[in-house]
XYZ file of N, CA and C in Angstrom:
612
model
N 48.857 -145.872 137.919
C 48.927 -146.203 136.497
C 47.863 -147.245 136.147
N 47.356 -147.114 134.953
C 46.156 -147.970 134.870
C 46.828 -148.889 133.489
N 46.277 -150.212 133.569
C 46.761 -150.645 132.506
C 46.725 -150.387 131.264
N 46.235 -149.611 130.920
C 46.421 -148.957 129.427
C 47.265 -148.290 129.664
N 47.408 -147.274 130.039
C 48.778 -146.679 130.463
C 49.951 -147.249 130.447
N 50.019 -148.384 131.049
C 50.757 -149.263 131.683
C 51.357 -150.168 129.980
N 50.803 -150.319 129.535
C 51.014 -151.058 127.931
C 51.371 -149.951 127.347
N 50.837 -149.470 127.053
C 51.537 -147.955 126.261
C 52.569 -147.873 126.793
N 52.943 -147.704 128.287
C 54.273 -147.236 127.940
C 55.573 -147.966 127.660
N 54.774 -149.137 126.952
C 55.875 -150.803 127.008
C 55.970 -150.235 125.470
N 54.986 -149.953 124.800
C 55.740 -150.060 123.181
C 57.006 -149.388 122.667
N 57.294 -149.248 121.847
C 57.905 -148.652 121.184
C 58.046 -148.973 119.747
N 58.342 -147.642 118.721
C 58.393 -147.697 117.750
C 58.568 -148.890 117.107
N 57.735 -148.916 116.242
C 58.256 -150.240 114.971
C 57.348 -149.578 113.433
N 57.739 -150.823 112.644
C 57.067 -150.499 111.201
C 55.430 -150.909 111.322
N 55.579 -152.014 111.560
C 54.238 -152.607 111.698
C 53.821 -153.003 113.599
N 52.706 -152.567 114.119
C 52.790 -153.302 115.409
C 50.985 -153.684 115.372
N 50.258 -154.810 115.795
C 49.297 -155.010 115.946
C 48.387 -155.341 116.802
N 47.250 -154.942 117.316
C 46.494 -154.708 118.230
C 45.342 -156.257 118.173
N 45.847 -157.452 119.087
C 45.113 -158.390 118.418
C 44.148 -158.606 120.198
N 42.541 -158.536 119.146
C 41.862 -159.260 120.140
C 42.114 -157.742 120.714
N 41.405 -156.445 119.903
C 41.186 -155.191 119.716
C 40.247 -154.499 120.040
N 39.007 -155.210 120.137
C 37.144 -154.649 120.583
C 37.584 -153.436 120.138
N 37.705 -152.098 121.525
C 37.170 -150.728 120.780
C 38.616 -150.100 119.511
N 39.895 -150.776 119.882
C 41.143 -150.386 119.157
C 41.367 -149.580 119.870
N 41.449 -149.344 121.414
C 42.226 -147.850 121.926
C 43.815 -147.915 121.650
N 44.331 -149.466 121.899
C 45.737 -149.390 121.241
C 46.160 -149.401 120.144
N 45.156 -149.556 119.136
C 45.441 -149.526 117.488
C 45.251 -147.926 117.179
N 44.330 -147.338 118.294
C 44.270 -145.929 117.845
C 45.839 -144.897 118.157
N 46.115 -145.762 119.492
C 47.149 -145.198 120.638
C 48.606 -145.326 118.707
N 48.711 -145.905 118.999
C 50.036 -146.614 117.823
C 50.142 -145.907 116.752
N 48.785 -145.626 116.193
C 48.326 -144.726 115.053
C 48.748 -143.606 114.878
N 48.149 -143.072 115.874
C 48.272 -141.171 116.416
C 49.372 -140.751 116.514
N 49.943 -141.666 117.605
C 51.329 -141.138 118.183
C 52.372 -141.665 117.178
N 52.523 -142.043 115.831
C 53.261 -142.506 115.052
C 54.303 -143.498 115.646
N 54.000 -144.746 116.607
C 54.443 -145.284 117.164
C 54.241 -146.534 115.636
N 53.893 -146.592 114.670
C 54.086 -147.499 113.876
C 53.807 -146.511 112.539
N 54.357 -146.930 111.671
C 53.929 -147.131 110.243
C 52.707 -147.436 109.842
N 52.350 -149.112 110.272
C 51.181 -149.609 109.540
C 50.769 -149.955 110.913
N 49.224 -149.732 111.387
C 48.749 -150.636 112.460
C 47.816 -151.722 112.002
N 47.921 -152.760 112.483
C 46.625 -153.687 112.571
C 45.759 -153.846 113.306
N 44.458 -153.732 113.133
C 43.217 -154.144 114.684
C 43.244 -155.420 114.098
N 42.939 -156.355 115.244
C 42.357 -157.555 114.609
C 41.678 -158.417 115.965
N 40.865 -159.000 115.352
C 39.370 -159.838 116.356
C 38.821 -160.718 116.177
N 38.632 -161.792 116.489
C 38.006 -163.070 116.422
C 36.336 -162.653 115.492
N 35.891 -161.941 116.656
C 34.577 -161.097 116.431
C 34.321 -160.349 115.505
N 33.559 -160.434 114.107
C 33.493 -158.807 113.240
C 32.911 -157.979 113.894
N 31.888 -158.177 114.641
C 31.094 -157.357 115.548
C 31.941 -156.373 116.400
N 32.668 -156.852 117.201
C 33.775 -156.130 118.122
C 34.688 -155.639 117.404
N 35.109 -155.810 115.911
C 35.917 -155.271 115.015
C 35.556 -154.121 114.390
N 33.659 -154.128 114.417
C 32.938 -153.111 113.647
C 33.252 -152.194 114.630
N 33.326 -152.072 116.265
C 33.526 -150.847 116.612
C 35.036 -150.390 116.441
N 36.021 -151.144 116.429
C 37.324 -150.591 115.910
C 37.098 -149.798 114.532
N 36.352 -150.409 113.803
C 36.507 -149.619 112.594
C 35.965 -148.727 112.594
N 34.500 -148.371 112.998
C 34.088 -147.274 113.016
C 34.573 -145.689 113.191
N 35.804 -146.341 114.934
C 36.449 -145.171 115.588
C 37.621 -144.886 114.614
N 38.075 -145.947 114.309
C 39.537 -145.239 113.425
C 39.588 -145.832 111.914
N 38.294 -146.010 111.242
C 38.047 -146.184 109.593
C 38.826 -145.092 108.490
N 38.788 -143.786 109.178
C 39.037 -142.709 108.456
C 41.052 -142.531 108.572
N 41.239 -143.431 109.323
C 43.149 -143.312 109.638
C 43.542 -144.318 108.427
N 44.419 -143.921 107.230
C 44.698 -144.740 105.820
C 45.798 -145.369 106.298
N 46.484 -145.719 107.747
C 47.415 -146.512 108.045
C 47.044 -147.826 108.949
N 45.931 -147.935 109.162
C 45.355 -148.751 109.728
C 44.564 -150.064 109.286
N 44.539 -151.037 108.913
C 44.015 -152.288 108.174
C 42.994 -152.997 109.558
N 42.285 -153.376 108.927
C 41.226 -154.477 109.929
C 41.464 -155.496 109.647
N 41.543 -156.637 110.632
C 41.336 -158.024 110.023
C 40.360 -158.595 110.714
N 39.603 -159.790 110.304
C 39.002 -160.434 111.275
C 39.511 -161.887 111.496
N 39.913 -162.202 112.681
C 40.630 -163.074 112.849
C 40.881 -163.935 113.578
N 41.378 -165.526 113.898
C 41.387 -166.177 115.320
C 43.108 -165.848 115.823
N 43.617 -165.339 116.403
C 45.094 -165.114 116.810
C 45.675 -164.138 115.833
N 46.866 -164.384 115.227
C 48.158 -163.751 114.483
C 47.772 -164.795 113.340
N 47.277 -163.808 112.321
C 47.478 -164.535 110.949
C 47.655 -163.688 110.036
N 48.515 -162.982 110.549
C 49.377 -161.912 109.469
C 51.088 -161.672 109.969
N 51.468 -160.715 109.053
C 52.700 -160.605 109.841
C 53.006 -158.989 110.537
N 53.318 -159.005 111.546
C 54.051 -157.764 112.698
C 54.763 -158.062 113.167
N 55.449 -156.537 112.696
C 56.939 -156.496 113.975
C 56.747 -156.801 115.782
N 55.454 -156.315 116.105
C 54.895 -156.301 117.073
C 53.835 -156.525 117.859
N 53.292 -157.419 118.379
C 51.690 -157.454 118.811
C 51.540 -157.669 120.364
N 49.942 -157.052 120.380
C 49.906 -156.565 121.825
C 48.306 -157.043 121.784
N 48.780 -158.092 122.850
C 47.982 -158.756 123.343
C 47.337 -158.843 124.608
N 46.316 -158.031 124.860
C 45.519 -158.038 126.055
C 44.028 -158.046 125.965
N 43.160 -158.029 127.296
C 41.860 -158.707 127.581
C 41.506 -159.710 127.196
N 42.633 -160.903 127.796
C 42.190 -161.921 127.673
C 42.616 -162.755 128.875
N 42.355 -163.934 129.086
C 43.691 -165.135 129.718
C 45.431 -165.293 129.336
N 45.452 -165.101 130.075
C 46.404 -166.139 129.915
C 46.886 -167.406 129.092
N 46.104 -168.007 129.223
C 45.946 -169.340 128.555
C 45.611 -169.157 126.828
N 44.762 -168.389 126.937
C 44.160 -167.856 125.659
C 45.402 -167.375 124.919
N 46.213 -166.421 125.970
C 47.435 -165.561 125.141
C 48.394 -165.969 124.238
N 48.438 -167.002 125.248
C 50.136 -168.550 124.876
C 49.495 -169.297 124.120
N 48.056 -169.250 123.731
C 47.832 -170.126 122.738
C 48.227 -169.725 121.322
N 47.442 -168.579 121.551
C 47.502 -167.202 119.827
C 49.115 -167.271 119.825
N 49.946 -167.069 120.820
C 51.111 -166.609 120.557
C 51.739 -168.063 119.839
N 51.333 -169.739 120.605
C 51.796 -170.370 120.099
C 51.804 -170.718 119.321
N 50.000 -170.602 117.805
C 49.747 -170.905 117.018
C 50.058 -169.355 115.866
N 50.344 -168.418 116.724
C 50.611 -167.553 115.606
C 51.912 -167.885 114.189
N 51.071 -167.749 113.112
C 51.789 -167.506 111.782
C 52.662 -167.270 111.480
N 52.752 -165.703 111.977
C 54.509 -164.607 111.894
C 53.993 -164.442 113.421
N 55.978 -165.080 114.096
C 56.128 -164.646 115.102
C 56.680 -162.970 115.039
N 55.915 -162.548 115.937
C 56.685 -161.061 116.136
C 58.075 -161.206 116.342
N 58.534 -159.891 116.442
C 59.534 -159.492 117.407
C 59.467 -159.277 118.820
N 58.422 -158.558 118.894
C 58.036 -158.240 120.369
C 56.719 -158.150 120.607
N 56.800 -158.658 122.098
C 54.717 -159.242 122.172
C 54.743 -158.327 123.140
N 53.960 -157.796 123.567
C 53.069 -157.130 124.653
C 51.706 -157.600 125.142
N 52.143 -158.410 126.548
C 50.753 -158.390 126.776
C 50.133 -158.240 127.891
N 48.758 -158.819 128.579
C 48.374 -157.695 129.764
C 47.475 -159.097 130.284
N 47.514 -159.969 130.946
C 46.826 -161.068 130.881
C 45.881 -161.056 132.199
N 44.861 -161.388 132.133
C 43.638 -161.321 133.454
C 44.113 -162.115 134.555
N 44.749 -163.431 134.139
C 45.025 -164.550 134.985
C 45.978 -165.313 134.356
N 46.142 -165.744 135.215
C 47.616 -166.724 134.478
C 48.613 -166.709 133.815
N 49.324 -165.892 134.426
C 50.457 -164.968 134.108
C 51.596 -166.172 134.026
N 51.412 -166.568 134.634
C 52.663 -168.044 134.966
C 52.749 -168.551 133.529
N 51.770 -168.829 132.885
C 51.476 -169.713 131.285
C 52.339 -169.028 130.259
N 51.688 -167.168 130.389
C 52.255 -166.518 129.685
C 54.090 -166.644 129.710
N 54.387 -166.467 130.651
C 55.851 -166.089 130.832
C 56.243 -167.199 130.507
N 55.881 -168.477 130.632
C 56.933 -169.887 130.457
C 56.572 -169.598 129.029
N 55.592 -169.617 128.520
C 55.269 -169.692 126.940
C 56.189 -168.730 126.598
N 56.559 -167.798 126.561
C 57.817 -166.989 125.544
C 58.719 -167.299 125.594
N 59.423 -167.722 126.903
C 60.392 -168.583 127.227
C 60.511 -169.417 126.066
N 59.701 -170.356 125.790
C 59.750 -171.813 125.287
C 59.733 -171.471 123.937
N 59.062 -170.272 123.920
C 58.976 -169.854 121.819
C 60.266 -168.899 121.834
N 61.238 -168.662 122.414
C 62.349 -168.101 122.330
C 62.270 -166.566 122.836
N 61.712 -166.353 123.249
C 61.449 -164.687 123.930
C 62.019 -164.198 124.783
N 62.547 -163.034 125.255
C 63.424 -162.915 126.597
C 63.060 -161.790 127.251
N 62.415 -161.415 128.319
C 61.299 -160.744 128.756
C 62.359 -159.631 129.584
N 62.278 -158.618 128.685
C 62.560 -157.396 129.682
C 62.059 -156.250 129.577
N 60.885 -156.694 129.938
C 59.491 -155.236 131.264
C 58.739 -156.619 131.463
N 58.754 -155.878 132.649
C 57.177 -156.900 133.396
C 57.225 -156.518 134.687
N 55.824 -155.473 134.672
C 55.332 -154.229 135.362
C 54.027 -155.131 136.347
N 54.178 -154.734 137.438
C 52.904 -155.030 138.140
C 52.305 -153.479 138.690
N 50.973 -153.773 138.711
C 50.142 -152.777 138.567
C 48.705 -152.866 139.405
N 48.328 -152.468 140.088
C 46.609 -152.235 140.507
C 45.804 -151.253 139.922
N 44.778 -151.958 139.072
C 43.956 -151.587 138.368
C 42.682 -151.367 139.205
N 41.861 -150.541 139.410
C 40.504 -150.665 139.833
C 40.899 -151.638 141.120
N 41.340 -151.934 141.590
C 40.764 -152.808 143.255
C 41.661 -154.786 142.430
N 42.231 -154.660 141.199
C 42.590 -155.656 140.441
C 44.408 -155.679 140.325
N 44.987 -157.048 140.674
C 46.712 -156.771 139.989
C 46.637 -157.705 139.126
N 47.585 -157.148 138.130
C 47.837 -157.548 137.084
C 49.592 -156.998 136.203
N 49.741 -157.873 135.477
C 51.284 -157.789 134.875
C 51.324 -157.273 133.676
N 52.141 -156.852 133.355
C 52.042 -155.956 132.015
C 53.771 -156.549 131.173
N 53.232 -157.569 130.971
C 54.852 -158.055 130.112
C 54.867 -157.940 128.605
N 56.632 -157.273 128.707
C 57.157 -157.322 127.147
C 58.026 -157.976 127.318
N 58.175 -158.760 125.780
C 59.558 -159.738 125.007
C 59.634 -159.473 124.188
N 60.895 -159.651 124.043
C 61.343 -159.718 122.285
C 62.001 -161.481 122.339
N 62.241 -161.150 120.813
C 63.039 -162.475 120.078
C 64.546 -162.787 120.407
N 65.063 -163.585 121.240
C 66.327 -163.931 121.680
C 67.086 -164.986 121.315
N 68.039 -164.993 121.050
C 69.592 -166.031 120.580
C 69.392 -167.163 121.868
N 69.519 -166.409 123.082
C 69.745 -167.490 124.139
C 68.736 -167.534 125.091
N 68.004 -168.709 125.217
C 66.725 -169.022 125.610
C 67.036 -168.154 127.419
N 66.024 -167.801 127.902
C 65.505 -167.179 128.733
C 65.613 -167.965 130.488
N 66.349 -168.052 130.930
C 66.101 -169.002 132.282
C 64.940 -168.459 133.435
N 63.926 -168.998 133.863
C 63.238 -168.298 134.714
C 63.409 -168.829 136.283
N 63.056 -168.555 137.198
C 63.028 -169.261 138.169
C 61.523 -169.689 138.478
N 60.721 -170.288 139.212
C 59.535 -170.886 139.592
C 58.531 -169.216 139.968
N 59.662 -168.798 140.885
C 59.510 -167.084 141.659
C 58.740 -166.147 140.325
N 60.255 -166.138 139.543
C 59.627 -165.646 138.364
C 58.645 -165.353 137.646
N 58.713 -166.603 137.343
C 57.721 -167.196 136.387
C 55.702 -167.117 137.132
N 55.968 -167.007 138.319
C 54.703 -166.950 139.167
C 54.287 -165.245 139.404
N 55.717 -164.247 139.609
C 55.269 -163.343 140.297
C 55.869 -161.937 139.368
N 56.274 -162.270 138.371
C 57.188 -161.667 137.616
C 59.018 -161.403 137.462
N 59.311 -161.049 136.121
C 60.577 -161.491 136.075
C 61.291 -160.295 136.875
N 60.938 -159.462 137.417
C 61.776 -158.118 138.300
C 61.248 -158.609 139.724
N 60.675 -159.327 140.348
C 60.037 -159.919 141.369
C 60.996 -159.192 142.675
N 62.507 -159.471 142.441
C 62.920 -159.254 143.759
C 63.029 -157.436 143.769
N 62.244 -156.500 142.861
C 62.772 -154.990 142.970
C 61.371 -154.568 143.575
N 61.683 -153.501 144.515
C 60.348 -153.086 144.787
C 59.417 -152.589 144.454
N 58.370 -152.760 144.536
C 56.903 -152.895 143.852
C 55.944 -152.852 144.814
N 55.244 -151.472 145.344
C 54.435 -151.509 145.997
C 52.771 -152.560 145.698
N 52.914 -152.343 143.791
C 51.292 -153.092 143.818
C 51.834 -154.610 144.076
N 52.914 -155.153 143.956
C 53.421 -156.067 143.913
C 53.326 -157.024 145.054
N 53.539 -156.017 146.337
C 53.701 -156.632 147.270
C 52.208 -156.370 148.363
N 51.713 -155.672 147.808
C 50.022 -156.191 148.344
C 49.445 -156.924 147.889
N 50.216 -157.532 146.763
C 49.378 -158.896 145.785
C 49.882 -159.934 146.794
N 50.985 -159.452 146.948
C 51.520 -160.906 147.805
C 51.201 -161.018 148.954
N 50.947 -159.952 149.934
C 50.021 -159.986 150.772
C 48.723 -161.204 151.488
N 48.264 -160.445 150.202
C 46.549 -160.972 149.932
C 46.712 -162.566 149.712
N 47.697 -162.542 148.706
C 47.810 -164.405 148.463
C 48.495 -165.487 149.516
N 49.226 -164.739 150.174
C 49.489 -165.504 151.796
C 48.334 -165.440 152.600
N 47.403 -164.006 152.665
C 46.531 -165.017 153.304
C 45.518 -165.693 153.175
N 45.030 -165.740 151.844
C 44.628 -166.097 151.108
C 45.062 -168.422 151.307
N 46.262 -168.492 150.581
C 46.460 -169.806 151.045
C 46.911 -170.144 152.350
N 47.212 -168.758 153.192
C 46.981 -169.542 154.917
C 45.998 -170.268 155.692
N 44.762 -169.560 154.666
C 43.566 -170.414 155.084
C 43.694 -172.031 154.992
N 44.879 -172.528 154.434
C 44.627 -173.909 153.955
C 45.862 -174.063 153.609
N 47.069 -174.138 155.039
C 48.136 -174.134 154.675
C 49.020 -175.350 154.118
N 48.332 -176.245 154.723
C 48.938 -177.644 154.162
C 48.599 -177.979 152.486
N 47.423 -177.875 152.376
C 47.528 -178.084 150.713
C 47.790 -177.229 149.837
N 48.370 -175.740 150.467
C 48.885 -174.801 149.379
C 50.551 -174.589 149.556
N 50.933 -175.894 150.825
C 52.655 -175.407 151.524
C 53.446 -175.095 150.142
N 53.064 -175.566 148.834
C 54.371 -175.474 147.986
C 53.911 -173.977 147.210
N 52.757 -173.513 146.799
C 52.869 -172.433 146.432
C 53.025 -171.310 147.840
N 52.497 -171.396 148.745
C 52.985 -170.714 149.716
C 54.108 -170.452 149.894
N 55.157 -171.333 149.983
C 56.567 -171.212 149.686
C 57.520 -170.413 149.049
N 56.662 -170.368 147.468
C 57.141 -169.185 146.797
C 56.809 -167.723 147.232
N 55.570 -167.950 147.659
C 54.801 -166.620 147.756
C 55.965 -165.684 149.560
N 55.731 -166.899 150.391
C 56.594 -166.340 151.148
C 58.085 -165.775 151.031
N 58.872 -167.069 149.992
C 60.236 -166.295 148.914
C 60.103 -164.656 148.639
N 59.137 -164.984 147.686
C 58.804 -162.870 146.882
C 58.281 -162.109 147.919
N 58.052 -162.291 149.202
C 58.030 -161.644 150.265
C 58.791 -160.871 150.657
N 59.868 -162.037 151.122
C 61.452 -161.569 151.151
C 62.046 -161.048 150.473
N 61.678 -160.932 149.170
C 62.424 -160.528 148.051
C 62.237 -159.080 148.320
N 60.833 -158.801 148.359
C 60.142 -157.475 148.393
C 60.491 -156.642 149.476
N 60.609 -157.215 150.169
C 61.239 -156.830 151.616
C 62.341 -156.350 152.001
N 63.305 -156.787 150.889
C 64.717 -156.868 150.869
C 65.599 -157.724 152.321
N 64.904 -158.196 152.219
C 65.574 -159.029 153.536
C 66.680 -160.153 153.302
């Protein structure tokens, strides 16, 4: 499964859902087509990277452009990928209208993401690990929740299904043991976890 794939198959229907930080719009197109929304939004920091969204799907009358820094409109839904991490939990924290449900696909720093929904009230159930091209990466959805979200450290580092099995999952974890074995004393506390979701994976 490749991460587009992998996001697609996290949405689901809504009225409005928006594609932020969009370049070509394959998910503003994806949402469009498949009548997975009503109204879509592309939207982009960049007009430049917005001009090719528009180009490909100008002629779809359910589709709006914005140009934009984060969420400065309102959706039921936004889906947020090719970016950081850091970048993600920012847009999400400074966004306008909180969604209902975020989707997002983060390069690095997945840990930021997940505490950040947590903390803006979100309660995360999908969060897919995946190998992309020779790359892992997480593919998390939330929605809007009554009762704040508890994570564990595990969690929050390796994803919230961590202890179910996951083949890309557990060659990530692999790689990152030995990775900080090289240098076991100054990585003993993330090592720790990493050896935890081992076990987890393992079922042991």
């Amino acid at each position: 499964m490749t991460r587009l794939e992998a996001i697609k198959s996290l949405i689901e229907p809504a009225d409005t859902i928006a594609d932020v930080g969009c370049d070509h719009g394959l998910i503003a197109e994806y949402c469009a087509k498949s009548g997975m929304a009503k109204n879509v939004i592309a939207s982009d920091i960049s007009a430049e990277c917005l001009k090719k969204a528009e180009i490909a799907l100008g002629d779809m009358p359910n589709v709006t452009f914005f140009v934009c820094d984060g969420i400065r409109y309102e959706c039921d839904t936004a889906v947020i990928a090719g970016m950081g991490g850091l970048l993600i939990s920012k847009i999400l924290t400074e966004a306008e209208g909180k969604p209902d449900t975020v989707i997002t696909c983060p390069h690095r720093d997945c840990y930021a993401v997940r505490k950040t929904l947590a903390e803006l009230g979100y309660c995360i159930d999908g969060d897919v690990a995946i190998a992309d091209r020779g790359k892992f990466y997480s593919v998390i959805r939330a929605k809007r929740c009554e009762n704040p979200q508890r994570l564990s450290e595990i969690q929050l580092n390796f994803g919230v299904y961590c202890d179910e099995k996951c083949e890309a999952l557990a060659d990530y974890l692999s790689k990152l043991y030995n990775t900080y074995m090289k240098a076991p004393v100054k990585n003993a506390e993330i090592l720790a976890l990493v050896r935890e979701a081992i076990r987890l994976q393992s079922g042991i």
